[in-house]
Coordinates of C-alpha atoms in Angstrom, one line a residue:
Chain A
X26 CA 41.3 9.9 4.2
X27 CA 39.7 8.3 7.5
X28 CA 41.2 4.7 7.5
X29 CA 39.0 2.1 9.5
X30 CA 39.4 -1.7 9.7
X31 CA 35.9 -2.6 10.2
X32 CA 32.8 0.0 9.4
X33 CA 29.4 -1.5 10.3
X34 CA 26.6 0.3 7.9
X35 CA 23.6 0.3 10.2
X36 CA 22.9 0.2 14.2
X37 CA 20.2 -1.9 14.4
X38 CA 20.2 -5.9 15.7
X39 CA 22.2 -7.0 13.2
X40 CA 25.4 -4.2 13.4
X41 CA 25.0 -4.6 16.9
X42 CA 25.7 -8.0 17.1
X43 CA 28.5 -8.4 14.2
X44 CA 30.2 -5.5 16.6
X45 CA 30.1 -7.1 19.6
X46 CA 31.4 -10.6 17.7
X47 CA 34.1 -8.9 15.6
X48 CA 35.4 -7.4 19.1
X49 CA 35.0 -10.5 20.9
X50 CA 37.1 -12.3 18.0
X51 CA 39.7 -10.0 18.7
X52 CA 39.3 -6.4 16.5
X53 CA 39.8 -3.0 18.2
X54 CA 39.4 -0.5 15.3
X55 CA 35.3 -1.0 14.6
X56 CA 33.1 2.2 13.6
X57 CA 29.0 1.8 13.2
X58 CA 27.4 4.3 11.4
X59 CA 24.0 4.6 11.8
X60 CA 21.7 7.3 10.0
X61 CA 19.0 6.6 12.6
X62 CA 18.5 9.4 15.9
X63 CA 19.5 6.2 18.9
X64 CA 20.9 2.6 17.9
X65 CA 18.4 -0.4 17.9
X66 CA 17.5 0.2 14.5
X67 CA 13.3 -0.8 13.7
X68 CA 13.5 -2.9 17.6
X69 CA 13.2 1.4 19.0
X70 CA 9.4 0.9 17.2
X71 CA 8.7 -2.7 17.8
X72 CA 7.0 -1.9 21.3
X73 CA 5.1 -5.4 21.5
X74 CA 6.4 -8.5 23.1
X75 CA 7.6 -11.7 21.5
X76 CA 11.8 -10.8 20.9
X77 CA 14.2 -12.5 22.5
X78 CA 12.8 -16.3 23.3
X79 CA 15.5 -18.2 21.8
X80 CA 18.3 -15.6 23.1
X81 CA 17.6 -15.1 26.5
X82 CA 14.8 -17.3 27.1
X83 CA 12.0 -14.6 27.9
X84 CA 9.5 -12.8 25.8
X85 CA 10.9 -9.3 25.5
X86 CA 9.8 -6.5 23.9
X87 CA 11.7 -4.6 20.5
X88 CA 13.1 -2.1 23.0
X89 CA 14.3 -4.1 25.7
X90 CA 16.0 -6.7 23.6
X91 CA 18.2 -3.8 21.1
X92 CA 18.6 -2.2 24.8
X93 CA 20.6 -5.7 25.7
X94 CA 23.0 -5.0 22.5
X95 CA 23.8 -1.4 23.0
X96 CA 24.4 -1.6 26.6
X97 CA 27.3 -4.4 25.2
X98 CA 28.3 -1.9 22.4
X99 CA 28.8 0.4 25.4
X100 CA 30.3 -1.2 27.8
X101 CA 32.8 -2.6 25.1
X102 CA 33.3 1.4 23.8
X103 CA 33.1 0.2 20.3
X104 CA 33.1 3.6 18.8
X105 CA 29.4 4.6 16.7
X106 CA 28.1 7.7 14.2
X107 CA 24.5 8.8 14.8
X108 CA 22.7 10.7 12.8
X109 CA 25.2 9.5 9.8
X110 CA 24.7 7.8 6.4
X111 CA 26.9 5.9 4.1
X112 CA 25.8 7.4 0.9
X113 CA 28.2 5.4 -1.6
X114 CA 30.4 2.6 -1.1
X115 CA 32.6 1.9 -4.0
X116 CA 34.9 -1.9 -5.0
X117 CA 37.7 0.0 -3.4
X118 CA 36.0 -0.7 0.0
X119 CA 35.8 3.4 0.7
X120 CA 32.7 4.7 2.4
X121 CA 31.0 8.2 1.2
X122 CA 29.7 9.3 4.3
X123 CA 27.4 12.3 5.4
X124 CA 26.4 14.1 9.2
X125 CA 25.3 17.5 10.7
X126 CA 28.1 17.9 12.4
X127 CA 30.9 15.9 10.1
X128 CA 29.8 16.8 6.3
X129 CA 30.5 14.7 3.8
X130 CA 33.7 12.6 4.3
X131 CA 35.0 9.4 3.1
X132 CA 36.2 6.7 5.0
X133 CA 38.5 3.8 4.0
X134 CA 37.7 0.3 5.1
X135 CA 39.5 -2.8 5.4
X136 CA 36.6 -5.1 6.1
X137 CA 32.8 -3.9 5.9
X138 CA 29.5 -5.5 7.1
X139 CA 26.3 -4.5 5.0
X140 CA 23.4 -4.4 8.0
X141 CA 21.1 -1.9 6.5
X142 CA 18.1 -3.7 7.1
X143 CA 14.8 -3.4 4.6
X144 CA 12.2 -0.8 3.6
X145 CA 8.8 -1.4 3.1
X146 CA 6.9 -2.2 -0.6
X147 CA 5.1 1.2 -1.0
X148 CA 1.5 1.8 -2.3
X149 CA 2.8 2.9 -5.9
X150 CA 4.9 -0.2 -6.7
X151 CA 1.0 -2.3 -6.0
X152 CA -0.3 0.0 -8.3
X153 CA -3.5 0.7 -6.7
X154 CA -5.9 2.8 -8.9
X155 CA -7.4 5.6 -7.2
X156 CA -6.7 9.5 -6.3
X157 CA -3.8 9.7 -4.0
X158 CA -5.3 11.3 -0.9
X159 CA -3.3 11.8 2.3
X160 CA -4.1 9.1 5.0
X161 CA -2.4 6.1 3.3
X162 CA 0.6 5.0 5.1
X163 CA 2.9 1.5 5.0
X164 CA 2.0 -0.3 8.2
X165 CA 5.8 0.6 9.4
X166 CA 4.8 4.5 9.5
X167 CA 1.7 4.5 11.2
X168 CA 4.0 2.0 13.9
X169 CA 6.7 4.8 14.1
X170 CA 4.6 7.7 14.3
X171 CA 2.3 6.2 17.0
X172 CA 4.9 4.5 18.8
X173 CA 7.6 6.7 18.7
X174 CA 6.2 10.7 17.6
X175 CA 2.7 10.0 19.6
X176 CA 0.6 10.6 16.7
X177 CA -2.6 8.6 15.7
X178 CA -2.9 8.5 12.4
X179 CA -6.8 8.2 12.0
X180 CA -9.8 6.6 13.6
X181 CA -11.3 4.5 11.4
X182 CA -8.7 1.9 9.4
X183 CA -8.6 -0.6 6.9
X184 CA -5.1 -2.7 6.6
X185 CA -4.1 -4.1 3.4
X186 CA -1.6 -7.2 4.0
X187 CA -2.1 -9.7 6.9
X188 CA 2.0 -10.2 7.6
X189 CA 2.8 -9.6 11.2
X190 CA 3.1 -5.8 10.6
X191 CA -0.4 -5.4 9.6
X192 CA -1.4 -7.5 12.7
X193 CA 0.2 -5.8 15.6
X194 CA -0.6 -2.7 14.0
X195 CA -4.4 -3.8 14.2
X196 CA -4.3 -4.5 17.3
X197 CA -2.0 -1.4 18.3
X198 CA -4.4 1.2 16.4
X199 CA -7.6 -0.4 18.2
X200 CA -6.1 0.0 21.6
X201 CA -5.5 3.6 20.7
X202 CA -9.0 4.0 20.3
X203 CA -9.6 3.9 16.4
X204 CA -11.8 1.2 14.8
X205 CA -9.8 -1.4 12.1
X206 CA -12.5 -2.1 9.9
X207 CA -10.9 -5.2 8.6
X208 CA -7.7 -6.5 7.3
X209 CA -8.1 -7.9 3.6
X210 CA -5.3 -10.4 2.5
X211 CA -4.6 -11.0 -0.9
X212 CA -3.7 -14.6 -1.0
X213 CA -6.3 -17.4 0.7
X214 CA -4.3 -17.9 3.8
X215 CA -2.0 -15.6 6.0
X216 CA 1.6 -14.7 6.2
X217 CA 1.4 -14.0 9.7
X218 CA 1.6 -16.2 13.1
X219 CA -1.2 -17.5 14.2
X220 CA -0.4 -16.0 17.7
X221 CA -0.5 -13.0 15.8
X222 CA -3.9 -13.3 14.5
X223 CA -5.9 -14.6 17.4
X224 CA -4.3 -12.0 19.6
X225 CA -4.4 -8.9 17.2
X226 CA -7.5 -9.8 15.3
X227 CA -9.6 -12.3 17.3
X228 CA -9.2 -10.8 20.7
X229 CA -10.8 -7.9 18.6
X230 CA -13.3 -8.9 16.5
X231 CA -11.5 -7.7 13.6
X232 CA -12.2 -9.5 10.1
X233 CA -9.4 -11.1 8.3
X234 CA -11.0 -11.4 4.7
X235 CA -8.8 -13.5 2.8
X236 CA -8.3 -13.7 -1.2
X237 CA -9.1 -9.7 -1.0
X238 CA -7.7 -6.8 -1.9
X239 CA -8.2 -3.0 -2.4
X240 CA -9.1 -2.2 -6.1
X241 CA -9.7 1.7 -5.1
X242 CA -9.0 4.9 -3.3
X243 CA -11.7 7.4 -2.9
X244 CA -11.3 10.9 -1.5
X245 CA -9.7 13.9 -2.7
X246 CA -7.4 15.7 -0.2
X247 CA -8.3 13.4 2.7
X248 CA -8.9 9.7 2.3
X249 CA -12.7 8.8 2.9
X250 CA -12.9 5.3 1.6
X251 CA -11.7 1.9 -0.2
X252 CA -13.3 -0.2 -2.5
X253 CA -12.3 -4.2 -1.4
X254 CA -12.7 -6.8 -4.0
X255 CA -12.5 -10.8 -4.0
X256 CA -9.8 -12.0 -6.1
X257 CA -9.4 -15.9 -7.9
X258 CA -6.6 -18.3 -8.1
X259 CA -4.3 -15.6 -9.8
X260 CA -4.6 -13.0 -7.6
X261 CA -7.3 -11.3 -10.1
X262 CA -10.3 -8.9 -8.6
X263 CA -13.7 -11.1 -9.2
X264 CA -16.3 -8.2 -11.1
X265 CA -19.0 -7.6 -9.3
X266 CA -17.5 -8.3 -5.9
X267 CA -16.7 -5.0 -4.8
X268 CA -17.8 -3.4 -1.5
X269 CA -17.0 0.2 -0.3
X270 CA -15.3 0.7 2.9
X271 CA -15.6 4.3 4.7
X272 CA -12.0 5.1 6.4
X273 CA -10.0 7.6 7.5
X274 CA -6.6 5.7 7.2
X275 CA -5.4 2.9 5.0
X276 CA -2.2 0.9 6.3
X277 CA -0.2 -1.0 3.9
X278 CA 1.6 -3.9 4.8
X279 CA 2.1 -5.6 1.4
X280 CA 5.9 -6.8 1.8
X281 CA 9.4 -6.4 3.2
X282 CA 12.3 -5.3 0.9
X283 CA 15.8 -5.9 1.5
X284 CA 17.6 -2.3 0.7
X285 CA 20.8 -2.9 -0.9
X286 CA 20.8 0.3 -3.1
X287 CA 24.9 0.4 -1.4
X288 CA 25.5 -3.1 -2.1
X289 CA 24.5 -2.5 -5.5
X290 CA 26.8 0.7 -5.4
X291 CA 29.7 -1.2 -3.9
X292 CA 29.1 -4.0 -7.0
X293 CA 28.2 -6.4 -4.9
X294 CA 26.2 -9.9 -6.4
X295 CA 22.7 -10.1 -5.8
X296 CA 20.1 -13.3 -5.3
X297 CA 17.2 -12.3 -7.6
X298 CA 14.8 -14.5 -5.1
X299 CA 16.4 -12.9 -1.7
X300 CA 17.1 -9.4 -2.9
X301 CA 19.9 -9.4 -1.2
X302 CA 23.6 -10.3 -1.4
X303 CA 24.9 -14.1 -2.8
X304 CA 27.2 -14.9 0.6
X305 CA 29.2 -18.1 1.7
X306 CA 28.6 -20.1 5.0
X307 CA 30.9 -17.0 6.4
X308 CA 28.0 -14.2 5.0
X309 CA 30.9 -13.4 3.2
X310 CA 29.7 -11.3 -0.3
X311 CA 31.1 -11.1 -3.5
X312 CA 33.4 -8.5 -2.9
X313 CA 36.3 -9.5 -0.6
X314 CA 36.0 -8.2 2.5
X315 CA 32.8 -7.4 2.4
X316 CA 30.2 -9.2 4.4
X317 CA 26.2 -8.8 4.9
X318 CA 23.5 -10.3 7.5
X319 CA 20.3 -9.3 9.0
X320 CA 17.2 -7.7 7.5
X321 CA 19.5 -6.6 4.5
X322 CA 20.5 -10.3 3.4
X323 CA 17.1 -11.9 3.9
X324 CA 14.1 -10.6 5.9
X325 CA 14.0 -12.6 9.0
X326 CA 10.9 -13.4 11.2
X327 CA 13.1 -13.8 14.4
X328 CA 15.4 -11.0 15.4
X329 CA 17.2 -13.6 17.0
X330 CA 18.2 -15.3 14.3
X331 CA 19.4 -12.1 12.8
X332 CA 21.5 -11.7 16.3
X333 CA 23.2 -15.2 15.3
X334 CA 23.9 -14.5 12.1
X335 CA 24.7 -11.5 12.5
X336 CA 27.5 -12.5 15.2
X337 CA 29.0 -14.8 12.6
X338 CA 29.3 -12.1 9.8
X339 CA 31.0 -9.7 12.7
X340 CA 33.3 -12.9 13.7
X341 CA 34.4 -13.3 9.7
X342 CA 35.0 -9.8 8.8
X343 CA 37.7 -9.9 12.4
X344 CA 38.9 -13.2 10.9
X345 CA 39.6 -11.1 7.1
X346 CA 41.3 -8.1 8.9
X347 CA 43.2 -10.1 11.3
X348 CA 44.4 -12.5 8.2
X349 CA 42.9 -15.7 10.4
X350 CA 40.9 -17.3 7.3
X351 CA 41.4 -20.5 5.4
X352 CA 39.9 -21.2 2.3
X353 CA 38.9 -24.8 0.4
X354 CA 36.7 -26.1 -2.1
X355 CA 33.4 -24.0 -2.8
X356 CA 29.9 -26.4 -2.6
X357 CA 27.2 -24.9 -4.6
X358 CA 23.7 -24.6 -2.5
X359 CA 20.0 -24.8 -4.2
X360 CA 16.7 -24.7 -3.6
X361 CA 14.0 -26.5 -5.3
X362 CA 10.5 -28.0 -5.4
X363 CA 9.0 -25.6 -2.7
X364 CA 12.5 -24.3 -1.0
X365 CA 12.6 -21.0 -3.0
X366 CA 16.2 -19.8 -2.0
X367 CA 19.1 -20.3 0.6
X368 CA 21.2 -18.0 3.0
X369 CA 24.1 -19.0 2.7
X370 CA 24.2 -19.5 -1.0
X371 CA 27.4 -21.7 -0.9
X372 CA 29.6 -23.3 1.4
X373 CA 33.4 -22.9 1.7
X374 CA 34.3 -26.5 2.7
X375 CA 37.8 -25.3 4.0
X376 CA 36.6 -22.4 6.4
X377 CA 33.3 -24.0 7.3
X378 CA 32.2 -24.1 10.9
X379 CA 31.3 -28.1 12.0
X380 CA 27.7 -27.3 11.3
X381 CA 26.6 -24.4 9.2
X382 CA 22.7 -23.7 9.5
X383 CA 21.2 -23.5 6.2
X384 CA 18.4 -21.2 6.1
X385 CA 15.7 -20.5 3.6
X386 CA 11.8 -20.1 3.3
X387 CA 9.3 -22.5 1.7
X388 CA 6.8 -21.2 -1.7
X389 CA 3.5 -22.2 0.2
X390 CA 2.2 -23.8 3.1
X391 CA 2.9 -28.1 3.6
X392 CA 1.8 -30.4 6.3
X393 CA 2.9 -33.6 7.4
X394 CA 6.3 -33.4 5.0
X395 CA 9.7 -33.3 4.8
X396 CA 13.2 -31.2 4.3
X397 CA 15.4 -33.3 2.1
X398 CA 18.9 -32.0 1.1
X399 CA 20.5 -33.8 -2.0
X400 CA 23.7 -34.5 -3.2
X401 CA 23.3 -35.0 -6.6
X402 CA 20.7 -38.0 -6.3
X403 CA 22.1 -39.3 -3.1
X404 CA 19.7 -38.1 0.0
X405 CA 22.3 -36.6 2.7
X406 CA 19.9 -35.5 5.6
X407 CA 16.0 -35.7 5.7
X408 CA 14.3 -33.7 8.4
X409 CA 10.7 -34.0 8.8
X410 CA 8.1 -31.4 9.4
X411 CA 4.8 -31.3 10.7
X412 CA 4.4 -27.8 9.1
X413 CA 6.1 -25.3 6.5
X414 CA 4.9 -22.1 6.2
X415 CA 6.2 -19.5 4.2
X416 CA 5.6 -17.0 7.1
X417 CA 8.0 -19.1 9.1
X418 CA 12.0 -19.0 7.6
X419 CA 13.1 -22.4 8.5
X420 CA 16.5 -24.0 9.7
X421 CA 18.2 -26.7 8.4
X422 CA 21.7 -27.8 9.9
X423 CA 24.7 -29.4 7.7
X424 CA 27.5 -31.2 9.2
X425 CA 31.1 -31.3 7.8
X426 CA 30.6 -34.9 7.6
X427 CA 27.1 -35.0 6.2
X428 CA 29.0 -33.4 2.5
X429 CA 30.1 -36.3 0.4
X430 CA 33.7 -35.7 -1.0
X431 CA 33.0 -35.3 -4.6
X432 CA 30.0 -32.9 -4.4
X433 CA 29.8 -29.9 -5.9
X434 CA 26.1 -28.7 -5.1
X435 CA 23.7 -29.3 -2.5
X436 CA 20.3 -29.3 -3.1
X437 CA 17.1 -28.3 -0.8
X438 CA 13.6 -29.4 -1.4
X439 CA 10.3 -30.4 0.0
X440 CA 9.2 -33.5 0.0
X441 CA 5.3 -33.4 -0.2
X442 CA 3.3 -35.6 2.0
X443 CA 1.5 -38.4 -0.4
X444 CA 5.5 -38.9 -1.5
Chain B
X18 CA -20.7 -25.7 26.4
X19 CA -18.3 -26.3 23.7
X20 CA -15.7 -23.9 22.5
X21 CA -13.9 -23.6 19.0
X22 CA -10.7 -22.2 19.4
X23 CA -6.9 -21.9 17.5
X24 CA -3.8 -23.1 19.7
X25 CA -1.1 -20.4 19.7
X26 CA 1.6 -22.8 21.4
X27 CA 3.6 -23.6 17.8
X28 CA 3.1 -22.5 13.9
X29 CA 0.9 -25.5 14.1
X30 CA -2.5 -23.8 14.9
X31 CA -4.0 -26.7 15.7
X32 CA -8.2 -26.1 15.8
X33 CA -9.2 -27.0 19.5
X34 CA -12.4 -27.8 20.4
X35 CA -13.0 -27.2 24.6
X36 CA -16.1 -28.9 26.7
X37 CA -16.5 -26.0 29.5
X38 CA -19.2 -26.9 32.4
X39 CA -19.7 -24.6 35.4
X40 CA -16.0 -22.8 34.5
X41 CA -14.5 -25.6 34.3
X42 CA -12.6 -27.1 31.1
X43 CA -13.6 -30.8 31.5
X44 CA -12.2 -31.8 27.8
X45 CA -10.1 -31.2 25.0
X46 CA -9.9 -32.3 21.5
X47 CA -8.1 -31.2 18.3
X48 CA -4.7 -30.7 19.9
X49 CA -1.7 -32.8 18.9
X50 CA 0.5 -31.9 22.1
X51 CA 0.1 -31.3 25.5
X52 CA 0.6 -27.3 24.9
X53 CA -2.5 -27.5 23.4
X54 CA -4.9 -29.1 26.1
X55 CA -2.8 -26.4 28.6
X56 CA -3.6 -23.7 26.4
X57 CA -7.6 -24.5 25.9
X58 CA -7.4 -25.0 29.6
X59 CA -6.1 -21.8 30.0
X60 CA -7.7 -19.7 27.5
X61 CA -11.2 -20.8 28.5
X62 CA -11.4 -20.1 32.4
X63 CA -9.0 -17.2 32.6
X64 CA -7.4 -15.5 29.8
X65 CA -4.5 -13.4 30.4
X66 CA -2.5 -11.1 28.4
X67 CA 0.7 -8.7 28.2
X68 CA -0.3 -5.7 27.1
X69 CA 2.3 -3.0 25.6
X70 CA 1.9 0.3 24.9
X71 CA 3.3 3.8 25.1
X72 CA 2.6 6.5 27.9
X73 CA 2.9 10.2 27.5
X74 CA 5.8 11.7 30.0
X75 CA 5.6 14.7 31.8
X76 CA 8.1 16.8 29.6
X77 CA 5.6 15.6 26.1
X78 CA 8.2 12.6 25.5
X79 CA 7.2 9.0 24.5
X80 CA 7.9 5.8 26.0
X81 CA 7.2 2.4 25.4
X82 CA 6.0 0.1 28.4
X83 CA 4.3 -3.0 29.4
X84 CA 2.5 -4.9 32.0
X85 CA 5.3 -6.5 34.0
X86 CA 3.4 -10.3 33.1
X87 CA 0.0 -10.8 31.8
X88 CA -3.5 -9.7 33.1
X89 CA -6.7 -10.6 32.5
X90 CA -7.6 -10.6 28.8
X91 CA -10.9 -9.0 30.1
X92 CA -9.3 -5.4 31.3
X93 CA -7.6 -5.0 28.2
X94 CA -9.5 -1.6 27.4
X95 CA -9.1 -0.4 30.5
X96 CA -5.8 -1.1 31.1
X97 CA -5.0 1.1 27.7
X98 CA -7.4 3.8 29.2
X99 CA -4.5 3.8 32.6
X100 CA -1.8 4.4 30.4
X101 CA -3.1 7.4 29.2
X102 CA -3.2 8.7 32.2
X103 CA -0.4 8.2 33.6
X104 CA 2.5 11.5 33.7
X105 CA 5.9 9.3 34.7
X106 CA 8.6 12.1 35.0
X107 CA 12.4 11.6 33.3
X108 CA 14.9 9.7 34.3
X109 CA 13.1 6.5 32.9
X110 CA 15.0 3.1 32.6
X111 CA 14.1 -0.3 31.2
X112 CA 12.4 -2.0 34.7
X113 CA 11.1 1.2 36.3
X114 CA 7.9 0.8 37.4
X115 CA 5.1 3.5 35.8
X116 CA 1.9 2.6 36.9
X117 CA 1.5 0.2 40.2
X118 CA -0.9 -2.3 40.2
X119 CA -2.6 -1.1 37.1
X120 CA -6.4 -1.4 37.6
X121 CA -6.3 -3.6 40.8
X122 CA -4.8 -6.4 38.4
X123 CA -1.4 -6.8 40.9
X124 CA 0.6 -6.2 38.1
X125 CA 2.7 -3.2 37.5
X126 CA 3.5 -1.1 34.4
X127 CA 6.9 -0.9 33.9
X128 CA 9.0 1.2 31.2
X129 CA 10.9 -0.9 28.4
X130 CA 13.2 1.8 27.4
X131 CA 15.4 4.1 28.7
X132 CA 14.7 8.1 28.8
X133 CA 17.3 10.2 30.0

């Protein structure tokens, strides 16, 4: 069998960057496999600007930023698959792979970093009545097939979901020449940055109709329209609110999946808020050895955070090969009272860096409040924040010395503004 | 002349309101930082903005590429119409410039990926 010490599932920003760190922290033998055509991962699609501020201090574009990682990869002759996916990974850290040219092999690894990114929610699991017409695509389709195949997808377009990916795909289908009709939100405000919406939807006249949704499909082989419908406080369509839009194309951009159908495979633990895997201040998983960042952990807003923590899974699974870890005492981490999760889920008080960045992202939007993080009752760093919005994943920094000795679990919350 | 408009400088999204008179931004309210009163300053007189968007190459290929910095928000459209008539022949790389001065903007197109 193919022995590796490090295999990399996935070539996109985050298997780039634990690369480049594991080699940098001193491992030779490192193999990414990536199922993809070119490495870069979603970035190849990503055409607009906005990547890259905190990294390199300029406003790059999806391209140009992956294009800074796989030049490194490159230069470094860390060794890569294309056109090659893991199919199966098992507890016993062996990889069932499949290529063109290769077949189906297995690999055995020593160390292994999950970066397989996430997929998008699909129209069937919103189970939006209607016939089931061609012309309805996720919002990351209609990117890739205008952005990267050259094909439009329609002319005239309604958008379901007002994240970022329903934005820039507004404003990317409009200057294609098609009309966006509107973009109808479920919930009464939008997941997206409000850079995002003045430049994808004001600068185009485009209506954001919020507390909407589609309620029906019409059309038989071809799409031809959508019936849009108010909904109330539980997300419930409003009778007699209904309006019929004539279309050509519906996008979808109703939520971002973390795909960890190998993680699962490998029996890997998983956060039932995250979707992805339980990990340590290290991104180390429940499987020894095994490590996960990126997309595939938690979906990220900024692709340079995923580049940073990315770098620090590749710089723990050198340290596991290269037997350079210590361990300590495990602190439990929580989130509660608006702080719906956190990556990492625990901290290994031995192996910690000096400051581990907590990450997480908050149930609904605050002004004027405050991060708190609690040991037991005692209130070990307060941070305050003009604004918390569950679009944004926020950042909160623990020292070594901000952990009291005898604590056991640390606790995130919001502290509301009349508090 | 007042204008209502939403600061993009932070998650913020502070609602600013901007006094133009004879294209001129003579006050600002609303804003909570100085990125804000630049911004309405900005936005009012002389929008600009980066466009990005693909171009067809002479062999049928794709490639993403951008204005090199931002133009007036007013030639958007047209702008888009230039791409799609531009032809740039292979080797592209990241930097490489596709369209010069793109509609008498001083700005060039450049590529922002690589084609072989």
């Amino acid at each position: 069998m193919k022995k590796v010490q490090l295999a990399i599932v996935g070539g996109g920003p985050a298997g780039l960057a634990a690369a480049i760190a594991a080699r940098e922290a001193g491992l030779q033998d490192i193999l990414i496999i990536e199922r993809g055509e070119a490495l870069g991962g979603i970035l190849g699609q990503c055409i607009h600007a906005g990547f890259g501020l905190h990294t390199f201090g300029q406003e790059l574009t999806g391209p140009e930023y992956a294009q800074r990682f796989i030049d490194r990869v490159e230069a470094m002759a860390i060794p890569y698959l294309l056109g090659t996916m893991v199919l199966d990974i098992n507890e016993n850290k062996v990889l069932t792979v499949t290529g063109r040219e290769m077949g189906l092999i297995q690999i055995q690894a020593e160390a292994i970093v999950l970066a397989m990114g996430c997929r998008e929610r699909p129209r069937g699991a919103l189970n939006i009545p209607g016939t089931r017409p061609a012309g309805i695509y996720s919002a990351g389709t209609a990117q890739r097939l205008v952005n990267l195949e050259g094909y439009l997808p329609g002319k005239n377009v309604v958008i379901l979901g007002s994240g970022d990916i329903g934005l820039i795909m507004a404003r990317r289908m409009t200057l294609e020449g098609a009309k966006v009709h509107a973009v109808a939100e479920v919930m009464p405000y939008s997941g997206g940055l409000k850079r995002n919406i003045v430049q994808c939807l004001d600068d185009f006249n485009i209506p954001l109709l919020l507390s909407t949704t589609v309620v029906d499909i019409q059309g038989r082989g071809h799409i031809e329209s959508v019936t849009l419908a108010q909904v109330d406080g539980r997300r419930k369509p409003i009778p007699g609110t209904e309006k019929v839009i004539p279309c050509d194309t519906l996008l979808l951009s109703v939520g971002l999946l973390p795909e960890n159908e190998l993680s699962l495979s490998a029996g890997v633990a998983l956060d039932g808020v995250t979707g992805g895997p339980v990990v340590g201040d290290d991104l180390s998983t429940s499987l020894p050895g095994v490590f996960a960042c990126g997309n595939v952990l938690h979906v990220h807003d900024l692709v340079d955070f995923v580049s940073e923590e990315a770098g620090r899974a590749g710089r723990s699974a050198a340290e596991y090969v290269l037997h350079r870890r210590s361990a300590g005492r495990t602190v439990q981490l929580l989130g509660k009272n608006g702080v719906r999760y956190t990556v990492p889920q625990h901290i290994d008080l031995g192996a910690m860096a000096d400051t581990v960045t907590v990450r997480f992202r908050v149930g609904q939007p605050y002004r004027g409040a405050a991060l708190c993080a609690w040991a037991g009752d005692k209130l070990i760093r307060r941070i305050p924040k003009r604004i918390l919005t569950p679009g944004e994943m926020e950042s909160f920094p623990i020292r070594r010395g901000d952990i009291p000795a005898d604590c056991h679990t640390i606790t995130f919350t919001v502290e509301e503004a009349s508090q | 002349m007042t204008r209502q408009l939403t600061c993009i400088g932070c998650p913020m999204g502070c609602q600013l309101t901007a006094t133009v008179e004879n294209g001129v931004v003579t006050e600002v309210t609303g804003n909570t930082c100085k990125r804000g009163d630049d911004y309405a300053r900005k936005e009012c007189v002389a929008p600009m903005r980066t466009i990005t968007g693909t171009v067809r190459m002479a062999d049928g290929r794709v490639i993403s590429v951008r204005t090199r910095t931002d133009v007036p928000k007013a030639k958007m459209f047209d702008v888009a119409e230039a791409f799609n008539k531009a032809r740039p022949a292979a080797p592209l790389h990241i930097g490489d410039v596709v369209i010069a001065d793109v509609c008498g903007t001083g700005v060039d197109v450049v590529a922002t990926a690589n084609r072989k």
